[in-house]
PDB file of N, CA and C in Angstrom:
ATOM      1  N   MET A   1      29.786  28.161 -29.045  1.00 53.00           N
ATOM      2  CA  MET A   1      31.041  28.523 -29.650  1.00 53.00           C
ATOM      3  C   MET A   1      32.090  27.496 -29.248  1.00 53.00           C
ATOM      4  N   GLN A   2      32.564  26.755 -30.196  1.00 62.00           N
ATOM      5  CA  GLN A   2      33.530  25.710 -29.924  1.00 62.00           C
ATOM      6  C   GLN A   2      34.964  26.166 -30.185  1.00 62.00           C
ATOM      7  N   LEU A   3      35.157  26.956 -31.215  1.00 62.00           N
ATOM      8  CA  LEU A   3      36.502  27.343 -31.611  1.00 62.00           C
ATOM      9  C   LEU A   3      36.765  28.806 -31.282  1.00 62.00           C
ATOM     10  N   PRO A   4      38.040  29.175 -31.073  1.00 57.00           N
ATOM     11  CA  PRO A   4      38.352  30.583 -30.813  1.00 57.00           C
ATOM     12  C   PRO A   4      37.939  31.499 -31.963  1.00 57.00           C
ATOM     13  N   GLU A   5      37.965  30.971 -33.203  1.00 59.00           N
ATOM     14  CA  GLU A   5      37.551  31.798 -34.346  1.00 59.00           C
ATOM     15  C   GLU A   5      36.087  32.192 -34.226  1.00 59.00           C
ATOM     16  N   ASP A   6      35.270  31.269 -33.733  1.00 60.00           N
ATOM     17  CA  ASP A   6      33.855  31.579 -33.521  1.00 60.00           C
ATOM     18  C   ASP A   6      33.701  32.685 -32.490  1.00 60.00           C
ATOM     19  N   GLN A   7      34.558  32.646 -31.498  1.00 56.00           N
ATOM     20  CA  GLN A   7      34.475  33.646 -30.436  1.00 56.00           C
ATOM     21  C   GLN A   7      34.892  35.021 -30.952  1.00 56.00           C
ATOM     22  N   ILE A   8      35.912  35.069 -31.812  1.00 51.00           N
ATOM     23  CA  ILE A   8      36.344  36.349 -32.379  1.00 51.00           C
ATOM     24  C   ILE A   8      35.239  36.933 -33.247  1.00 51.00           C
ATOM     25  N   ARG A   9      34.625  36.071 -34.078  1.00 55.00           N
ATOM     26  CA  ARG A   9      33.557  36.557 -34.956  1.00 55.00           C
ATOM     27  C   ARG A   9      32.366  37.046 -34.153  1.00 55.00           C
ATOM     28  N   ALA A  10      32.084  36.386 -33.040  1.00 58.00           N
ATOM     29  CA  ALA A  10      30.931  36.777 -32.246  1.00 58.00           C
ATOM     30  C   ALA A  10      31.242  37.995 -31.372  1.00 58.00           C
ATOM     31  N   GLY A  11      32.528  38.231 -31.107  1.00 58.00           N
ATOM     32  CA  GLY A  11      32.901  39.340 -30.252  1.00 58.00           C
ATOM     33  C   GLY A  11      32.477  39.144 -28.812  1.00 58.00           C
ATOM     34  N   HIS A  12      32.426  37.907 -28.386  1.00 65.00           N
ATOM     35  CA  HIS A  12      31.926  37.594 -27.034  1.00 65.00           C
ATOM     36  C   HIS A  12      33.078  37.566 -26.042  1.00 65.00           C
ATOM     37  N   ILE A  13      32.924  38.311 -24.975  1.00 68.00           N
ATOM     38  CA  ILE A  13      33.868  38.279 -23.862  1.00 68.00           C
ATOM     39  C   ILE A  13      33.033  38.199 -22.583  1.00 68.00           C
ATOM     40  N   PRO A  14      33.276  37.175 -21.735  1.00 68.00           N
ATOM     41  CA  PRO A  14      32.519  37.093 -20.484  1.00 68.00           C
ATOM     42  C   PRO A  14      32.722  38.342 -19.629  1.00 68.00           C
ATOM     43  N   ALA A  15      31.695  38.701 -18.883  1.00 69.00           N
ATOM     44  CA  ALA A  15      31.703  39.951 -18.117  1.00 69.00           C
ATOM     45  C   ALA A  15      32.802  39.964 -17.059  1.00 69.00           C
ATOM     46  N   ASP A  16      33.079  38.802 -16.436  1.00 71.00           N
ATOM     47  CA  ASP A  16      34.109  38.802 -15.394  1.00 71.00           C
ATOM     48  C   ASP A  16      35.505  39.033 -15.967  1.00 71.00           C
ATOM     49  N   LEU A  17      35.720  38.639 -17.220  1.00 75.00           N
ATOM     50  CA  LEU A  17      37.017  38.868 -17.848  1.00 75.00           C
ATOM     51  C   LEU A  17      37.108  40.245 -18.502  1.00 75.00           C
ATOM     52  N   TYR A  18      35.990  40.809 -18.824  1.00 75.00           N
ATOM     53  CA  TYR A  18      35.966  42.114 -19.501  1.00 75.00           C
ATOM     54  C   TYR A  18      36.633  43.176 -18.636  1.00 75.00           C
ATOM     55  N   HIS A  19      36.438  43.104 -17.337  1.00 80.00           N
ATOM     56  CA  HIS A  19      36.994  44.106 -16.431  1.00 80.00           C
ATOM     57  C   HIS A  19      38.481  43.881 -16.178  1.00 80.00           C
ATOM     58  N   GLN A  20      39.005  42.718 -16.542  1.00 82.00           N
ATOM     59  CA  GLN A  20      40.422  42.432 -16.327  1.00 82.00           C
ATOM     60  C   GLN A  20      41.291  42.867 -17.502  1.00 82.00           C
ATOM     61  N   LEU A  21      40.688  43.222 -18.618  1.00 82.00           N
ATOM     62  CA  LEU A  21      41.458  43.636 -19.789  1.00 82.00           C
ATOM     63  C   LEU A  21      42.007  45.046 -19.575  1.00 82.00           C
ATOM     64  N   PRO A  22      43.242  45.266 -20.001  1.00 85.00           N
ATOM     65  CA  PRO A  22      43.796  46.619 -19.854  1.00 85.00           C
ATOM     66  C   PRO A  22      43.088  47.603 -20.780  1.00 85.00           C
ATOM     67  N   PRO A  23      43.039  48.863 -20.396  1.00 85.00           N
ATOM     68  CA  PRO A  23      42.372  49.856 -21.238  1.00 85.00           C
ATOM     69  C   PRO A  23      43.064  49.982 -22.596  1.00 85.00           C
ATOM     70  N   GLY A  24      42.272  50.181 -23.630  1.00 85.00           N
ATOM     71  CA  GLY A  24      42.794  50.341 -24.989  1.00 85.00           C
ATOM     72  C   GLY A  24      42.961  49.030 -25.729  1.00 85.00           C
ATOM     73  N   THR A  25      42.529  47.913 -25.148  1.00 82.00           N
ATOM     74  CA  THR A  25      42.644  46.614 -25.808  1.00 82.00           C
ATOM     75  C   THR A  25      41.565  46.503 -26.874  1.00 82.00           C
ATOM     76  N   ASP A  26      41.990  46.023 -28.077  1.00 81.00           N
ATOM     77  CA  ASP A  26      41.025  45.807 -29.150  1.00 81.00           C
ATOM     78  C   ASP A  26      40.249  44.528 -28.817  1.00 81.00           C
ATOM     79  N   LEU A  27      38.972  44.673 -28.505  1.00 75.00           N
ATOM     80  CA  LEU A  27      38.165  43.535 -28.054  1.00 75.00           C
ATOM     81  C   LEU A  27      37.918  42.515 -29.154  1.00 75.00           C
ATOM     82  N   HIS A  28      38.091  42.909 -30.407  1.00 74.00           N
ATOM     83  CA  HIS A  28      37.874  41.961 -31.506  1.00 74.00           C
ATOM     84  C   HIS A  28      39.077  41.049 -31.720  1.00 74.00           C
ATOM     85  N   LYS A  29      40.186  41.326 -31.048  1.00 78.00           N
ATOM     86  CA  LYS A  29      41.371  40.484 -31.197  1.00 78.00           C
ATOM     87  C   LYS A  29      41.660  39.673 -29.931  1.00 78.00           C
ATOM     88  N   VAL A  30      40.779  39.757 -28.957  1.00 74.00           N
ATOM     89  CA  VAL A  30      40.954  38.999 -27.720  1.00 74.00           C
ATOM     90  C   VAL A  30      40.354  37.613 -27.913  1.00 74.00           C
ATOM     91  N   VAL A  31      41.150  36.595 -27.597  1.00 74.00           N
ATOM     92  CA  VAL A  31      40.690  35.213 -27.697  1.00 74.00           C
ATOM     93  C   VAL A  31      40.794  34.588 -26.303  1.00 74.00           C
ATOM     94  N   ILE A  32      39.717  33.999 -25.859  1.00 72.00           N
ATOM     95  CA  ILE A  32      39.685  33.357 -24.548  1.00 72.00           C
ATOM     96  C   ILE A  32      39.763  31.855 -24.776  1.00 72.00           C
ATOM     97  N   VAL A  33      40.791  31.258 -24.208  1.00 74.00           N
ATOM     98  CA  VAL A  33      40.997  29.818 -24.370  1.00 74.00           C
ATOM     99  C   VAL A  33      40.567  29.144 -23.075  1.00 74.00           C
ATOM    100  N   GLN A  34      39.695  28.165 -23.216  1.00 70.00           N
ATOM    101  CA  GLN A  34      39.199  27.442 -22.052  1.00 70.00           C
ATOM    102  C   GLN A  34      39.680  26.004 -22.115  1.00 70.00           C
ATOM    103  N   GLN A  35      39.847  25.447 -20.937  1.00 72.00           N
ATOM    104  CA  GLN A  35      40.245  24.057 -20.853  1.00 72.00           C
ATOM    105  C   GLN A  35      39.071  23.167 -21.271  1.00 72.00           C
ATOM    106  N   ALA A  36      39.392  22.097 -21.968  1.00 73.00           N
ATOM    107  CA  ALA A  36      38.351  21.170 -22.408  1.00 73.00           C
ATOM    108  C   ALA A  36      37.679  20.538 -21.193  1.00 73.00           C
ATOM    109  N   PRO A  37      36.393  20.229 -21.292  1.00 79.00           N
ATOM    110  CA  PRO A  37      35.718  19.588 -20.154  1.00 79.00           C
ATOM    111  C   PRO A  37      36.339  18.223 -19.862  1.00 79.00           C
ATOM    112  N   ARG A  38      36.337  17.885 -18.592  1.00 85.00           N
ATOM    113  CA  ARG A  38      36.955  16.634 -18.162  1.00 85.00           C
ATOM    114  C   ARG A  38      36.137  15.435 -18.628  1.00 85.00           C
ATOM    115  N   SER A  39      36.844  14.439 -19.093  1.00 89.00           N
ATOM    116  CA  SER A  39      36.199  13.192 -19.500  1.00 89.00           C
ATOM    117  C   SER A  39      36.233  12.220 -18.326  1.00 89.00           C
ATOM    118  N   TYR A  40      35.083  11.667 -17.994  1.00 92.00           N
ATOM    119  CA  TYR A  40      34.994  10.723 -16.874  1.00 92.00           C
ATOM    120  C   TYR A  40      35.041   9.272 -17.345  1.00 92.00           C
ATOM    121  N   THR A  41      35.300   9.052 -18.614  1.00 93.00           N
ATOM    122  CA  THR A  41      35.327   7.692 -19.143  1.00 93.00           C
ATOM    123  C   THR A  41      36.439   6.866 -18.493  1.00 93.00           C
ATOM    124  N   GLY A  42      37.623   7.430 -18.371  1.00 92.00           N
ATOM    125  CA  GLY A  42      38.760   6.702 -17.793  1.00 92.00           C
ATOM    126  C   GLY A  42      38.515   6.249 -16.368  1.00 92.00           C
ATOM    127  N   PRO A  43      38.143   7.166 -15.457  1.00 94.00           N
ATOM    128  CA  PRO A  43      37.907   6.722 -14.083  1.00 94.00           C
ATOM    129  C   PRO A  43      36.766   5.719 -13.939  1.00 94.00           C
ATOM    130  N   ILE A  44      35.719   5.861 -14.762  1.00 96.00           N
ATOM    131  CA  ILE A  44      34.597   4.917 -14.690  1.00 96.00           C
ATOM    132  C   ILE A  44      35.041   3.534 -15.150  1.00 96.00           C
ATOM    133  N   VAL A  45      35.776   3.485 -16.258  1.00 96.00           N
ATOM    134  CA  VAL A  45      36.257   2.190 -16.758  1.00 96.00           C
ATOM    135  C   VAL A  45      37.227   1.564 -15.758  1.00 96.00           C
ATOM    136  N   LEU A  46      38.089   2.379 -15.161  1.00 96.00           N
ATOM    137  CA  LEU A  46      39.021   1.867 -14.164  1.00 96.00           C
ATOM    138  C   LEU A  46      38.286   1.278 -12.963  1.00 96.00           C
ATOM    139  N   THR A  47      37.236   1.944 -12.513  1.00 97.00           N
ATOM    140  CA  THR A  47      36.447   1.438 -11.391  1.00 97.00           C
ATOM    141  C   THR A  47      35.777   0.117 -11.740  1.00 97.00           C
ATOM    142  N   LEU A  48      35.227   0.022 -12.953  1.00 97.00           N
ATOM    143  CA  LEU A  48      34.587  -1.230 -13.374  1.00 97.00           C
ATOM    144  C   LEU A  48      35.598  -2.367 -13.501  1.00 97.00           C
ATOM    145  N   VAL A  49      36.782  -2.063 -14.009  1.00 98.00           N
ATOM    146  CA  VAL A  49      37.816  -3.096 -14.132  1.00 98.00           C
ATOM    147  C   VAL A  49      38.264  -3.576 -12.755  1.00 98.00           C
ATOM    148  N   ILE A  50      38.424  -2.645 -11.813  1.00 98.00           N
ATOM    149  CA  ILE A  50      38.822  -3.039 -10.456  1.00 98.00           C
ATOM    150  C   ILE A  50      37.742  -3.894  -9.804  1.00 98.00           C
ATOM    151  N   ALA A  51      36.474  -3.513  -9.985  1.00 98.00           N
ATOM    152  CA  ALA A  51      35.377  -4.291  -9.397  1.00 98.00           C
ATOM    153  C   ALA A  51      35.310  -5.688 -10.021  1.00 98.00           C
ATOM    154  N   ALA A  52      35.426  -5.757 -11.340  1.00 98.00           N
ATOM    155  CA  ALA A  52      35.384  -7.064 -12.009  1.00 98.00           C
ATOM    156  C   ALA A  52      36.580  -7.924 -11.614  1.00 98.00           C
ATOM    157  N   GLY A  53      37.743  -7.307 -11.486  1.00 97.00           N
ATOM    158  CA  GLY A  53      38.935  -8.046 -11.061  1.00 97.00           C
ATOM    159  C   GLY A  53      38.793  -8.574  -9.654  1.00 97.00           C
ATOM    160  N   SER A  54      38.215  -7.774  -8.774  1.00 98.00           N
ATOM    161  CA  SER A  54      38.008  -8.226  -7.395  1.00 98.00           C
ATOM    162  C   SER A  54      37.059  -9.414  -7.338  1.00 98.00           C
ATOM    163  N   VAL A  55      35.988  -9.346  -8.111  1.00 98.00           N
ATOM    164  CA  VAL A  55      35.033 -10.461  -8.150  1.00 98.00           C
ATOM    165  C   VAL A  55      35.706 -11.704  -8.714  1.00 98.00           C
ATOM    166  N   ALA A  56      36.509 -11.536  -9.760  1.00 98.00           N
ATOM    167  CA  ALA A  56      37.204 -12.682 -10.353  1.00 98.00           C
ATOM    168  C   ALA A  56      38.170 -13.311  -9.353  1.00 98.00           C
ATOM    169  N   VAL A  57      38.896 -12.476  -8.619  1.00 98.00           N
ATOM    170  CA  VAL A  57      39.832 -13.002  -7.620  1.00 98.00           C
ATOM    171  C   VAL A  57      39.083 -13.763  -6.526  1.00 98.00           C
ATOM    172  N   LEU A  58      37.960 -13.225  -6.060  1.00 98.00           N
ATOM    173  CA  LEU A  58      37.173 -13.921  -5.034  1.00 98.00           C
ATOM    174  C   LEU A  58      36.629 -15.252  -5.547  1.00 98.00           C
ATOM    175  N   LEU A  59      36.198 -15.283  -6.801  1.00 98.00           N
ATOM    176  CA  LEU A  59      35.712 -16.546  -7.370  1.00 98.00           C
ATOM    177  C   LEU A  59      36.829 -17.575  -7.480  1.00 98.00           C
ATOM    178  N   VAL A  60      38.009 -17.145  -7.879  1.00 98.00           N
ATOM    179  CA  VAL A  60      39.135 -18.076  -7.974  1.00 98.00           C
ATOM    180  C   VAL A  60      39.511 -18.597  -6.594  1.00 98.00           C
ATOM    181  N   ILE A  61      39.527 -17.702  -5.597  1.00 97.00           N
ATOM    182  CA  ILE A  61      39.843 -18.138  -4.231  1.00 97.00           C
ATOM    183  C   ILE A  61      38.805 -19.148  -3.735  1.00 97.00           C
ATOM    184  N   ALA A  62      37.528 -18.880  -3.998  1.00 96.00           N
ATOM    185  CA  ALA A  62      36.475 -19.809  -3.577  1.00 96.00           C
ATOM    186  C   ALA A  62      36.630 -21.157  -4.271  1.00 96.00           C
ATOM    187  N   PHE A  63      36.963 -21.150  -5.554  1.00 96.00           N
ATOM    188  CA  PHE A  63      37.147 -22.407  -6.289  1.00 96.00           C
ATOM    189  C   PHE A  63      38.339 -23.188  -5.747  1.00 96.00           C
ATOM    190  N   VAL A  64      39.432 -22.488  -5.456  1.00 96.00           N
ATOM    191  CA  VAL A  64      40.623 -23.163  -4.941  1.00 96.00           C
ATOM    192  C   VAL A  64      40.351 -23.753  -3.559  1.00 96.00           C
ATOM    193  N   VAL A  65      39.675 -23.005  -2.706  1.00 94.00           N
ATOM    194  CA  VAL A  65      39.342 -23.516  -1.363  1.00 94.00           C
ATOM    195  C   VAL A  65      38.433 -24.732  -1.471  1.00 94.00           C
ATOM    196  N   HIS A  66      37.464 -24.673  -2.376  1.00 94.00           N
ATOM    197  CA  HIS A  66      36.559 -25.806  -2.576  1.00 94.00           C
ATOM    198  C   HIS A  66      37.330 -27.025  -3.064  1.00 94.00           C
ATOM    199  N   THR A  67      38.242 -26.832  -3.997  1.00 94.00           N
ATOM    200  CA  THR A  67      39.027 -27.944  -4.530  1.00 94.00           C
ATOM    201  C   THR A  67      39.929 -28.543  -3.455  1.00 94.00           C
ATOM    202  N   ILE A  68      40.562 -27.682  -2.668  1.00 93.00           N
ATOM    203  CA  ILE A  68      41.426 -28.177  -1.594  1.00 93.00           C
ATOM    204  C   ILE A  68      40.611 -28.950  -0.559  1.00 93.00           C
ATOM    205  N   ALA A  69      39.431 -28.448  -0.211  1.00 90.00           N
ATOM    206  CA  ALA A  69      38.587 -29.143   0.757  1.00 90.00           C
ATOM    207  C   ALA A  69      38.137 -30.499   0.222  1.00 90.00           C
ATOM    208  N   ALA A  70      37.749 -30.549  -1.041  1.00 89.00           N
ATOM    209  CA  ALA A  70      37.318 -31.822  -1.630  1.00 89.00           C
ATOM    210  C   ALA A  70      38.475 -32.807  -1.696  1.00 89.00           C
ATOM    211  N   ALA A  71      39.663 -32.325  -2.041  1.00 90.00           N
ATOM    212  CA  ALA A  71      40.824 -33.211  -2.103  1.00 90.00           C
ATOM    213  C   ALA A  71      41.195 -33.712  -0.715  1.00 90.00           C
ATOM    214  N   THR A  72      41.110 -32.855   0.266  1.00 86.00           N
ATOM    215  CA  THR A  72      41.418 -33.258   1.644  1.00 86.00           C
ATOM    216  C   THR A  72      40.450 -34.327   2.134  1.00 86.00           C
ATOM    217  N   VAL A  73      39.171 -34.127   1.869  1.00 81.00           N
ATOM    218  CA  VAL A  73      38.167 -35.110   2.287  1.00 81.00           C
ATOM    219  C   VAL A  73      38.393 -36.436   1.575  1.00 81.00           C
ATOM    220  N   SER A  74      38.719 -36.399   0.289  1.00 84.00           N
ATOM    221  CA  SER A  74      38.917 -37.661  -0.437  1.00 84.00           C
ATOM    222  C   SER A  74      40.175 -38.386   0.036  1.00 84.00           C
ATOM    223  N   VAL A  75      41.224 -37.641   0.337  1.00 82.00           N
ATOM    224  CA  VAL A  75      42.451 -38.290   0.830  1.00 82.00           C
ATOM    225  C   VAL A  75      42.219 -38.879   2.210  1.00 82.00           C
ATOM    226  N   LEU A  76      41.555 -38.135   3.084  1.00 78.00           N
ATOM    227  CA  LEU A  76      41.319 -38.650   4.431  1.00 78.00           C
ATOM    228  C   LEU A  76      40.352 -39.822   4.438  1.00 78.00           C
ATOM    229  N   SER A  77      39.367 -39.796   3.547  1.00 75.00           N
ATOM    230  CA  SER A  77      38.445 -40.930   3.507  1.00 75.00           C
ATOM    231  C   SER A  77      39.105 -42.155   2.890  1.00 75.00           C
ATOM    232  N   ALA A  78      40.040 -41.961   1.969  1.00 74.00           N
ATOM    233  CA  ALA A  78      40.745 -43.095   1.371  1.00 74.00           C
ATOM    234  C   ALA A  78      41.699 -43.738   2.369  1.00 74.00           C
ATOM    235  N   THR A  79      42.245 -42.956   3.267  1.00 73.00           N
ATOM    236  CA  THR A  79      43.162 -43.511   4.266  1.00 73.00           C
ATOM    237  C   THR A  79      42.416 -44.039   5.481  1.00 73.00           C
ATOM    238  N   GLY A  80      41.121 -43.831   5.546  1.00 69.00           N
ATOM    239  CA  GLY A  80      40.336 -44.353   6.654  1.00 69.00           C
ATOM    240  C   GLY A  80      40.258 -43.400   7.826  1.00 69.00           C
ATOM    241  N   GLY A  81      40.788 -42.211   7.677  1.00 62.00           N
ATOM    242  CA  GLY A  81      40.777 -41.283   8.788  1.00 62.00           C
ATOM    243  C   GLY A  81      39.499 -40.484   8.902  1.00 62.00           C
ATOM    244  N   LEU A  82      38.706 -40.461   7.848  1.00 57.00           N
ATOM    245  CA  LEU A  82      37.496 -39.638   7.862  1.00 57.00           C
ATOM    246  C   LEU A  82      36.504 -40.218   6.871  1.00 57.00           C
ATOM    247  N   SER A  83      35.277 -40.214   7.259  1.00 58.00           N
ATOM    248  CA  SER A  83      34.252 -40.624   6.304  1.00 58.00           C
ATOM    249  C   SER A  83      33.316 -39.454   6.092  1.00 58.00           C
ATOM    250  N   TYR A  84      32.936 -39.253   4.881  1.00 58.00           N
ATOM    251  CA  TYR A  84      32.098 -38.106   4.524  1.00 58.00           C
ATOM    252  C   TYR A  84      30.941 -38.640   3.706  1.00 58.00           C
ATOM    253  N   THR A  85      29.758 -38.391   4.168  1.00 64.00           N
ATOM    254  CA  THR A  85      28.577 -38.903   3.492  1.00 64.00           C
ATOM    255  C   THR A  85      27.623 -37.764   3.196  1.00 64.00           C
ATOM    256  N   ILE A  86      27.095 -37.809   2.001  1.00 62.00           N
ATOM    257  CA  ILE A  86      26.065 -36.837   1.644  1.00 62.00           C
ATOM    258  C   ILE A  86      24.725 -37.533   1.830  1.00 62.00           C
ATOM    259  N   ASN A  87      23.933 -37.018   2.731  1.00 65.00           N
ATOM    260  CA  ASN A  87      22.627 -37.605   2.990  1.00 65.00           C
ATOM    261  C   ASN A  87      21.572 -36.829   2.214  1.00 65.00           C
ATOM    262  N   ARG A  88      20.836 -37.556   1.425  1.00 64.00           N
ATOM    263  CA  ARG A  88      19.721 -36.936   0.732  1.00 64.00           C
ATOM    264  C   ARG A  88      18.477 -37.075   1.602  1.00 64.00           C
ATOM    265  N   ALA A  89      17.587 -36.154   1.439  1.00 64.00           N
ATOM    266  CA  ALA A  89      16.330 -36.252   2.188  1.00 64.00           C
ATOM    267  C   ALA A  89      15.567 -37.458   1.651  1.00 64.00           C
ATOM    268  N   THR A  90      15.242 -38.364   2.531  1.00 63.00           N
ATOM    269  CA  THR A  90      14.525 -39.560   2.101  1.00 63.00           C
ATOM    270  C   THR A  90      13.043 -39.380   2.385  1.00 63.00           C
ATOM    271  N   ARG A  91      12.249 -39.925   1.522  1.00 62.00           N
ATOM    272  CA  ARG A  91      10.802 -39.863   1.709  1.00 62.00           C
ATOM    273  C   ARG A  91      10.381 -41.010   2.627  1.00 62.00           C
ATOM    274  N   LEU A  92       9.590 -40.670   3.559  1.00 61.00           N
ATOM    275  CA  LEU A  92       9.092 -41.704   4.466  1.00 61.00           C
ATOM    276  C   LEU A  92       7.933 -42.434   3.804  1.00 61.00           C
ATOM    277  N   ARG A  93       8.035 -43.740   3.807  1.00 59.00           N
ATOM    278  CA  ARG A  93       6.941 -44.533   3.221  1.00 59.00           C
ATOM    279  C   ARG A  93       5.956 -44.877   4.335  1.00 59.00           C
ATOM    280  N   LYS A  94       4.752 -44.655   4.008  1.00 60.00           N
ATOM    281  CA  LYS A  94       3.708 -45.003   4.980  1.00 60.00           C
ATOM    282  C   LYS A  94       3.159 -46.386   4.590  1.00 60.00           C
ATOM    283  N   ASP A  95       3.162 -47.282   5.548  1.00 58.00           N
ATOM    284  CA  ASP A  95       2.607 -48.614   5.294  1.00 58.00           C
ATOM    285  C   ASP A  95       1.094 -48.526   5.461  1.00 58.00           C
ATOM    286  N   THR A  96       0.380 -48.828   4.416  1.00 54.00           N
ATOM    287  CA  THR A  96      -1.079 -48.782   4.485  1.00 54.00           C
ATOM    288  C   THR A  96      -1.663 -50.155   4.400  1.00 54.00           C
TER     289      THR A  96
END
């Protein structure tokens, strides 16, 4: 039963409410209005947006830190204050 009209036609009254009605009440004219069930779509979407935003902020912070570190290394190496070398693993040649 979705609508109050359906409830009137069915004559359905829950047992716990039946005892609360005053004597002499016409049961066919009693309409019980219930609150709509809660929708969880909003809180779920909000949680996903907060999680995605947090990840995006962390990625931006990591990118900025990486850029600042690379710029610092390049400036210091250009001024002669620091040298930075990337060493690749070299294969050892065996003389046969």
